[in-house]
Amino acid sequence: MIALLTAVAAVGGCTGTKTDGAATAASANTAGTTSSAPSDNGPSISQFVANPCGILDADQVVTLGSVRAATPGTGTLGPNCTWKGQDAIKNSTYVVAVTEGQDFEDMVSRVKANPVFTDKELDGMRVITTDRADGELACLTSIQVSKSDSITVQLNTAADERATKKACPETERVAQLIVENLRG
């Protein structure tokens, strides 16, 4: 996971926040609207820049599993919030980063050659999912909010959850929750 963070951070537009050995991956930042060339008129992320831990409501956080209280921080992608697993072996760790002012297409171009890469829409918002390895231990999904704003969900899957909580589908599930919140 640390190698993933280092490699992604070297590419640019990434976050590399570490929490007790559970490194958070970051990759292409995202911004999202309904077309492949969105304007800057997407939903506002300003409230989440100021309060990244407000990106998920209490009921949504419960769906993450056994996680500790949210911890705000800052990384290369901007303000972020970490929900660290209660037990590093048994419970996965999630990080959500809120990014302003980084060109989404530049971010995509830096990760689209990764072994794991998909580019699709969730409820009309563009999302990319990527991992520099195989998507088994970690993954990230970025939601394109505008040309230069994005929200990225990162997951470090706990060893005991790898059989039941696949990293990339899980980051996309959490991204779907965030899209719903952005849509209001």
mmCIF file of N, CA and C in Angstrom, residues 8-95:
data_model
loop_
_atom_site.group_PDB
_atom_site.id
_atom_site.type_symbol
_atom_site.label_atom_id
_atom_site.label_comp_id
_atom_site.label_asym_id
_atom_site.label_seq_id
_atom_site.Cartn_x
_atom_site.Cartn_y
_atom_site.Cartn_z
ATOM 1 N N VAL A 8 1.676 6.697 -6.803
ATOM 2 C CA VAL A 8 0.606 7.600 -7.208
ATOM 3 C C VAL A 8 0.995 9.035 -6.897
ATOM 4 N N ALA A 9 1.588 9.266 -5.745
ATOM 5 C CA ALA A 9 1.999 10.618 -5.366
ATOM 6 C C ALA A 9 3.045 11.140 -6.335
ATOM 7 N N ALA A 10 3.921 10.278 -6.808
ATOM 8 C CA ALA A 10 4.930 10.691 -7.765
ATOM 9 C C ALA A 10 4.303 11.143 -9.076
ATOM 10 N N VAL A 11 3.176 10.583 -9.402
ATOM 11 C CA VAL A 11 2.484 10.948 -10.628
ATOM 12 C C VAL A 11 1.871 12.331 -10.498
ATOM 13 N N GLY A 12 1.489 12.691 -9.305
ATOM 14 C CA GLY A 12 0.903 14.005 -9.068
ATOM 15 C C GLY A 12 -0.570 13.899 -8.794
ATOM 16 N N GLY A 13 -1.103 14.922 -8.173
ATOM 17 C CA GLY A 13 -2.523 14.973 -7.872
ATOM 18 C C GLY A 13 -2.956 13.865 -6.940
ATOM 19 N N CYS A 14 -2.134 13.549 -5.970
ATOM 20 C CA CYS A 14 -2.443 12.427 -5.114
ATOM 21 C C CYS A 14 -2.353 12.823 -3.663
ATOM 22 N N THR A 15 -2.913 11.985 -2.821
ATOM 23 C CA THR A 15 -2.781 12.191 -1.389
ATOM 24 C C THR A 15 -2.002 11.036 -0.825
ATOM 25 N N GLY A 16 -1.272 11.269 0.186
ATOM 26 C CA GLY A 16 -0.501 10.208 0.794
ATOM 27 C C GLY A 16 -0.551 10.310 2.298
ATOM 28 N N THR A 17 -1.696 10.354 2.862
ATOM 29 C CA THR A 17 -1.842 10.432 4.302
ATOM 30 C C THR A 17 -1.644 9.049 4.890
ATOM 31 N N LYS A 18 -0.843 8.937 5.929
ATOM 32 C CA LYS A 18 -0.638 7.650 6.575
ATOM 33 C C LYS A 18 -1.337 7.671 7.924
ATOM 34 N N THR A 19 -1.895 6.536 8.294
ATOM 35 C CA THR A 19 -2.518 6.402 9.609
ATOM 36 C C THR A 19 -2.155 5.064 10.189
ATOM 37 N N ASP A 20 -1.247 5.058 11.165
ATOM 38 C CA ASP A 20 -0.841 3.829 11.844
ATOM 39 C C ASP A 20 -0.572 2.667 10.899
ATOM 40 N N GLY A 21 0.240 2.881 9.893
ATOM 41 C CA GLY A 21 0.592 1.811 8.979
ATOM 42 C C GLY A 21 -0.437 1.548 7.906
ATOM 43 N N ALA A 22 -1.588 2.150 8.002
ATOM 44 C CA ALA A 22 -2.616 1.983 6.981
ATOM 45 C C ALA A 22 -2.542 3.193 6.077
ATOM 46 N N ALA A 23 -1.741 3.100 5.063
ATOM 47 C CA ALA A 23 -1.546 4.231 4.171
ATOM 48 C C ALA A 23 -2.795 4.450 3.335
ATOM 49 N N THR A 24 -3.055 5.695 3.052
ATOM 50 C CA THR A 24 -4.202 5.987 2.216
ATOM 51 C C THR A 24 -3.708 6.235 0.812
ATOM 52 N N ALA A 25 -4.354 5.631 -0.126
ATOM 53 C CA ALA A 25 -3.969 5.787 -1.513
ATOM 54 C C ALA A 25 -4.683 6.969 -2.093
ATOM 55 N N ALA A 26 -4.071 7.575 -3.058
ATOM 56 C CA ALA A 26 -4.754 8.624 -3.774
ATOM 57 C C ALA A 26 -4.315 8.530 -5.190
ATOM 58 N N SER A 27 -5.135 8.985 -6.018
ATOM 59 C CA SER A 27 -4.831 8.896 -7.415
ATOM 60 C C SER A 27 -5.500 10.026 -8.095
ATOM 61 N N ALA A 28 -5.893 9.759 -9.293
ATOM 62 C CA ALA A 28 -6.519 10.787 -10.083
ATOM 63 C C ALA A 28 -7.601 11.461 -9.268
ATOM 64 N N ASN A 29 -7.540 12.745 -9.260
ATOM 65 C CA ASN A 29 -8.594 13.499 -8.604
ATOM 66 C C ASN A 29 -9.798 13.441 -9.494
ATOM 67 N N THR A 30 -10.901 13.727 -8.921
ATOM 68 C CA THR A 30 -12.086 13.657 -9.722
ATOM 69 C C THR A 30 -12.939 14.859 -9.564
ATOM 70 N N ALA A 31 -13.692 15.058 -10.563
ATOM 71 C CA ALA A 31 -14.713 16.071 -10.563
ATOM 72 C C ALA A 31 -15.797 15.468 -11.413
ATOM 73 N N GLY A 32 -17.063 15.797 -11.253
ATOM 74 C CA GLY A 32 -18.017 15.058 -12.047
ATOM 75 C C GLY A 32 -19.263 15.786 -12.437
ATOM 76 N N THR A 33 -19.583 15.653 -13.673
ATOM 77 C CA THR A 33 -20.861 16.079 -14.190
ATOM 78 C C THR A 33 -21.302 15.037 -15.180
ATOM 79 N N THR A 34 -22.307 15.346 -15.970
ATOM 80 C CA THR A 34 -22.881 14.314 -16.816
ATOM 81 C C THR A 34 -22.204 14.144 -18.155
ATOM 82 N N SER A 35 -21.251 14.952 -18.520
ATOM 83 C CA SER A 35 -20.601 14.769 -19.806
ATOM 84 C C SER A 35 -19.117 14.560 -19.607
ATOM 85 N N SER A 36 -18.428 14.140 -20.677
ATOM 86 C CA SER A 36 -17.004 13.914 -20.554
ATOM 87 C C SER A 36 -16.231 15.224 -20.519
ATOM 88 N N ALA A 37 -16.865 16.325 -20.862
ATOM 89 C CA ALA A 37 -16.222 17.626 -20.800
ATOM 90 C C ALA A 37 -17.090 18.579 -19.970
ATOM 91 N N PRO A 38 -17.105 18.370 -18.651
ATOM 92 C CA PRO A 38 -17.992 19.161 -17.807
ATOM 93 C C PRO A 38 -17.554 20.611 -17.696
ATOM 94 N N SER A 39 -18.508 21.438 -17.387
ATOM 95 C CA SER A 39 -18.198 22.828 -17.107
ATOM 96 C C SER A 39 -17.816 22.930 -15.648
ATOM 97 N N ASP A 40 -17.593 24.136 -15.187
ATOM 98 C CA ASP A 40 -17.309 24.327 -13.774
ATOM 99 C C ASP A 40 -18.589 24.593 -13.005
ATOM 100 N N ASN A 41 -19.726 24.168 -13.547
ATOM 101 C CA ASN A 41 -21.014 24.395 -12.905
ATOM 102 C C ASN A 41 -21.539 23.167 -12.187
ATOM 103 N N GLY A 42 -20.667 22.270 -11.769
ATOM 104 C CA GLY A 42 -21.087 21.084 -11.035
ATOM 105 C C GLY A 42 -21.503 21.460 -9.626
ATOM 106 N N PRO A 43 -21.917 20.479 -8.848
ATOM 107 C CA PRO A 43 -22.296 20.749 -7.459
ATOM 108 C C PRO A 43 -21.131 21.391 -6.700
ATOM 109 N N SER A 44 -21.450 22.202 -5.729
ATOM 110 C CA SER A 44 -20.412 22.846 -4.924
ATOM 111 C C SER A 44 -19.843 21.857 -3.916
ATOM 112 N N ILE A 45 -18.521 21.860 -3.796
ATOM 113 C CA ILE A 45 -17.870 21.029 -2.788
ATOM 114 C C ILE A 45 -17.321 21.883 -1.653
ATOM 115 N N SER A 46 -17.605 23.184 -1.668
ATOM 116 C CA SER A 46 -17.010 24.098 -0.687
ATOM 117 C C SER A 46 -17.299 23.697 0.756
ATOM 118 N N GLN A 47 -18.498 23.227 1.040
ATOM 119 C CA GLN A 47 -18.795 22.821 2.420
ATOM 120 C C GLN A 47 -17.944 21.647 2.855
ATOM 121 N N PHE A 48 -17.540 20.798 1.907
ATOM 122 C CA PHE A 48 -16.728 19.637 2.237
ATOM 123 C C PHE A 48 -15.238 19.977 2.285
ATOM 124 N N VAL A 49 -14.827 21.041 1.590
ATOM 125 C CA VAL A 49 -13.450 21.510 1.707
ATOM 126 C C VAL A 49 -13.241 21.977 3.142
ATOM 127 N N ALA A 50 -14.223 22.693 3.665
ATOM 128 C CA ALA A 50 -14.150 23.195 5.040
ATOM 129 C C ALA A 50 -14.374 22.089 6.071
ATOM 130 N N ASN A 51 -15.127 21.055 5.704
ATOM 131 C CA ASN A 51 -15.462 19.971 6.637
ATOM 132 C C ASN A 51 -15.483 18.638 5.885
ATOM 133 N N PRO A 52 -14.295 18.081 5.575
ATOM 134 C CA PRO A 52 -14.272 16.847 4.784
ATOM 135 C C PRO A 52 -14.960 15.670 5.469
ATOM 136 N N CYS A 53 -15.046 15.690 6.779
ATOM 137 C CA CYS A 53 -15.688 14.574 7.489
ATOM 138 C C CYS A 53 -17.210 14.643 7.399
ATOM 139 N N GLY A 54 -17.736 15.739 6.868
ATOM 140 C CA GLY A 54 -19.166 15.863 6.667
ATOM 141 C C GLY A 54 -19.642 15.267 5.351
ATOM 142 N N ILE A 55 -18.739 14.680 4.591
ATOM 143 C CA ILE A 55 -19.072 14.135 3.267
ATOM 144 C C ILE A 55 -19.984 12.918 3.362
ATOM 145 N N LEU A 56 -19.923 12.196 4.465
ATOM 146 C CA LEU A 56 -20.809 11.053 4.712
ATOM 147 C C LEU A 56 -21.603 11.337 5.981
ATOM 148 N N ASP A 57 -22.890 10.990 5.956
ATOM 149 C CA ASP A 57 -23.679 11.177 7.172
ATOM 150 C C ASP A 57 -23.484 9.956 8.086
ATOM 151 N N ALA A 58 -24.005 10.048 9.300
ATOM 152 C CA ALA A 58 -23.801 8.995 10.304
ATOM 153 C C ALA A 58 -24.289 7.629 9.830
ATOM 154 N N ASP A 59 -25.438 7.590 9.157
ATOM 155 C CA ASP A 59 -25.957 6.316 8.655
ATOM 156 C C ASP A 59 -25.046 5.720 7.589
ATOM 157 N N GLN A 60 -24.440 6.576 6.771
ATOM 158 C CA GLN A 60 -23.527 6.095 5.740
ATOM 159 C C GLN A 60 -22.222 5.592 6.352
ATOM 160 N N VAL A 61 -21.731 6.265 7.375
ATOM 161 C CA VAL A 61 -20.503 5.828 8.041
ATOM 162 C C VAL A 61 -20.688 4.436 8.637
ATOM 163 N N VAL A 62 -21.862 4.150 9.159
ATOM 164 C CA VAL A 62 -22.142 2.829 9.720
ATOM 165 C C VAL A 62 -21.913 1.735 8.673
ATOM 166 N N THR A 63 -22.188 2.023 7.399
ATOM 167 C CA THR A 63 -22.017 1.016 6.345
ATOM 168 C C THR A 63 -20.547 0.697 6.066
ATOM 169 N N LEU A 64 -19.629 1.499 6.609
ATOM 170 C CA LEU A 64 -18.204 1.248 6.406
ATOM 171 C C LEU A 64 -17.713 0.077 7.255
ATOM 172 N N GLY A 65 -18.461 -0.275 8.269
ATOM 173 C CA GLY A 65 -18.053 -1.349 9.163
ATOM 174 C C GLY A 65 -17.534 -0.784 10.465
ATOM 175 N N SER A 66 -16.667 -1.515 11.128
ATOM 176 C CA SER A 66 -16.125 -1.103 12.428
ATOM 177 C C SER A 66 -14.973 -0.132 12.224
ATOM 178 N N VAL A 67 -15.303 1.148 12.246
ATOM 179 C CA VAL A 67 -14.294 2.187 12.062
ATOM 180 C C VAL A 67 -14.288 3.121 13.265
ATOM 181 N N ARG A 68 -13.159 3.748 13.467
ATOM 182 C CA ARG A 68 -13.010 4.715 14.548
ATOM 183 C C ARG A 68 -13.675 6.028 14.137
ATOM 184 N N ALA A 69 -13.742 6.945 15.081
ATOM 185 C CA ALA A 69 -14.297 8.268 14.796
ATOM 186 C C ALA A 69 -13.503 8.929 13.666
ATOM 187 N N ALA A 70 -14.175 9.716 12.879
ATOM 188 C CA ALA A 70 -13.568 10.402 11.745
ATOM 189 C C ALA A 70 -12.440 11.318 12.210
ATOM 190 N N THR A 71 -11.362 11.326 11.415
ATOM 191 C CA THR A 71 -10.224 12.187 11.700
ATOM 192 C C THR A 71 -9.944 13.057 10.479
ATOM 193 N N PRO A 72 -10.123 14.379 10.597
ATOM 194 C CA PRO A 72 -9.816 15.252 9.472
ATOM 195 C C PRO A 72 -8.304 15.414 9.312
ATOM 196 N N GLY A 73 -7.886 15.676 8.088
ATOM 197 C CA GLY A 73 -6.474 15.891 7.799
ATOM 198 C C GLY A 73 -6.318 16.603 6.474
ATOM 199 N N THR A 74 -5.099 16.663 6.007
ATOM 200 C CA THR A 74 -4.797 17.286 4.727
ATOM 201 C C THR A 74 -3.737 16.445 4.033
ATOM 202 N N GLY A 75 -3.878 16.290 2.718
ATOM 203 C CA GLY A 75 -2.907 15.557 1.918
ATOM 204 C C GLY A 75 -2.726 16.251 0.579
ATOM 205 N N THR A 76 -2.041 15.612 -0.318
ATOM 206 C CA THR A 76 -1.774 16.184 -1.638
ATOM 207 C C THR A 76 -3.055 16.514 -2.390
ATOM 208 N N LEU A 77 -4.112 15.734 -2.157
ATOM 209 C CA LEU A 77 -5.379 15.986 -2.833
ATOM 210 C C LEU A 77 -6.203 17.061 -2.139
ATOM 211 N N GLY A 78 -5.756 17.510 -0.984
ATOM 212 C CA GLY A 78 -6.487 18.542 -0.253
ATOM 213 C C GLY A 78 -7.007 18.017 1.068
ATOM 214 N N PRO A 79 -8.009 18.699 1.626
ATOM 215 C CA PRO A 79 -8.587 18.257 2.890
ATOM 216 C C PRO A 79 -9.127 16.839 2.750
ATOM 217 N N ASN A 80 -8.959 16.044 3.821
ATOM 218 C CA ASN A 80 -9.462 14.672 3.763
ATOM 219 C C ASN A 80 -10.013 14.259 5.118
ATOM 220 N N CYS A 81 -10.672 13.134 5.104
ATOM 221 C CA CYS A 81 -11.203 12.557 6.326
ATOM 222 C C CYS A 81 -10.881 11.073 6.317
ATOM 223 N N THR A 82 -10.384 10.587 7.443
ATOM 224 C CA THR A 82 -10.022 9.181 7.569
ATOM 225 C C THR A 82 -10.947 8.500 8.567
ATOM 226 N N TRP A 83 -11.484 7.362 8.146
ATOM 227 C CA TRP A 83 -12.222 6.469 9.025
ATOM 228 C C TRP A 83 -11.368 5.218 9.128
ATOM 229 N N LYS A 84 -10.562 5.169 10.172
ATOM 230 C CA LYS A 84 -9.621 4.075 10.354
ATOM 231 C C LYS A 84 -10.345 2.880 10.970
ATOM 232 N N GLY A 85 -10.046 1.694 10.466
ATOM 233 C CA GLY A 85 -10.630 0.479 11.016
ATOM 234 C C GLY A 85 -10.285 0.327 12.485
ATOM 235 N N GLN A 86 -11.218 -0.202 13.267
ATOM 236 C CA GLN A 86 -10.990 -0.415 14.704
ATOM 237 C C GLN A 86 -9.769 -1.304 14.939
ATOM 238 N N ASP A 87 -9.596 -2.312 14.113
ATOM 239 C CA ASP A 87 -8.484 -3.250 14.213
ATOM 240 C C ASP A 87 -7.883 -3.348 12.813
ATOM 241 N N ALA A 88 -6.611 -3.029 12.680
ATOM 242 C CA ALA A 88 -5.967 -2.967 11.358
ATOM 243 C C ALA A 88 -6.042 -4.283 10.591
ATOM 244 N N ILE A 89 -6.112 -5.415 11.271
ATOM 245 C CA ILE A 89 -6.193 -6.715 10.609
ATOM 246 C C ILE A 89 -7.637 -7.053 10.237
ATOM 247 N N LYS A 90 -8.580 -6.638 11.062
ATOM 248 C CA LYS A 90 -9.978 -7.023 10.881
ATOM 249 C C LYS A 90 -10.836 -6.004 10.152
ATOM 250 N N ASN A 91 -10.482 -4.709 10.209
ATOM 251 C CA ASN A 91 -11.354 -3.653 9.692
ATOM 252 C C ASN A 91 -10.628 -2.728 8.728
ATOM 253 N N SER A 92 -11.229 -2.501 7.587
ATOM 254 C CA SER A 92 -10.647 -1.658 6.547
ATOM 255 C C SER A 92 -10.640 -0.188 6.947
ATOM 256 N N THR A 93 -9.750 0.572 6.300
ATOM 257 C CA THR A 93 -9.622 2.006 6.527
ATOM 258 C C THR A 93 -10.018 2.747 5.258
ATOM 259 N N TYR A 94 -10.813 3.799 5.436
ATOM 260 C CA TYR A 94 -11.306 4.625 4.340
ATOM 261 C C TYR A 94 -10.765 6.042 4.485
ATOM 262 N N VAL A 95 -10.426 6.654 3.362
ATOM 263 C CA VAL A 95 -10.049 8.063 3.340
ATOM 264 C C VAL A 95 -10.795 8.706 2.187
#
